[in-house]
Amino acid sequence: PGASETLSQCCRRGFRMGVVSNFDNRLENILCQCNLRHHFDFVLTSEVAGCAKPDGRIFEQALRLGGVPPPQAAHVGDDYSRDYRAARAVGMHSFLLRAAGQGEEPEVPPEHVLPTLSHLLALIEK
């Protein structure tokens, strides 16, 4: 399945989801135009947060918005430092989107690497 189907399946399983992005407030409209916004409980941009990934404060704000403690939250991102390591630094589970041929980060266990977002579903079902 593609991103939309993966997000739909996560919603059906009862997962609360949000977006944490180093972008500005235009992101809300972009997500709406792509018909993805409805999957998310919140969208937190660095413009609103007043800080950007890898600053842990943006993840802490996201955790408050999501109403979950770090050990019950997971972050999926495509940047090793800004996403994977930064989320882990605040105690969240973290997954790195890394397409084949993009290279590997030695500190990322293979089970934390997702070739596509749809691979997340197999991990959730474990």
XYZ file of C-alpha atoms in Angstrom, residues 25-69:
45
model
C 2.378 26.823 8.261
C 1.855 26.126 4.551
C 2.173 22.443 5.449
C -1.462 22.253 6.639
C -2.705 23.283 3.181
C -0.279 20.970 1.407
C -1.497 18.009 3.463
C -5.114 18.978 2.722
C -4.416 19.262 -1.001
C -2.818 15.810 -0.950
C -5.843 14.453 0.953
C -3.632 13.367 3.858
C -4.445 15.895 6.598
C -7.447 13.948 7.934
C -5.147 11.123 9.060
C -3.408 13.320 11.625
C -4.531 14.585 15.014
C -2.105 17.482 14.813
C 0.480 19.131 12.589
C 3.405 20.730 14.396
C 5.775 22.812 12.301
C 9.031 24.325 13.439
C 7.468 27.729 12.749
C 4.774 27.106 15.377
C 7.055 25.227 17.783
C 9.700 27.943 17.787
C 12.420 25.333 17.307
C 13.354 22.777 14.689
C 14.444 19.165 14.638
C 16.848 17.938 15.946
C 15.982 20.144 18.952
C 14.247 17.833 21.417
C 11.740 20.519 22.388
C 9.796 20.043 19.157
C 9.386 16.332 19.940
C 8.378 17.145 23.525
C 5.688 19.509 22.198
C 4.475 16.767 19.854
C 4.274 14.298 22.736
C 2.153 16.778 24.711
C -0.130 17.327 21.715
C -0.450 13.573 21.270
C -1.000 12.987 24.966
C 1.489 10.134 25.187
C 4.744 9.558 27.064
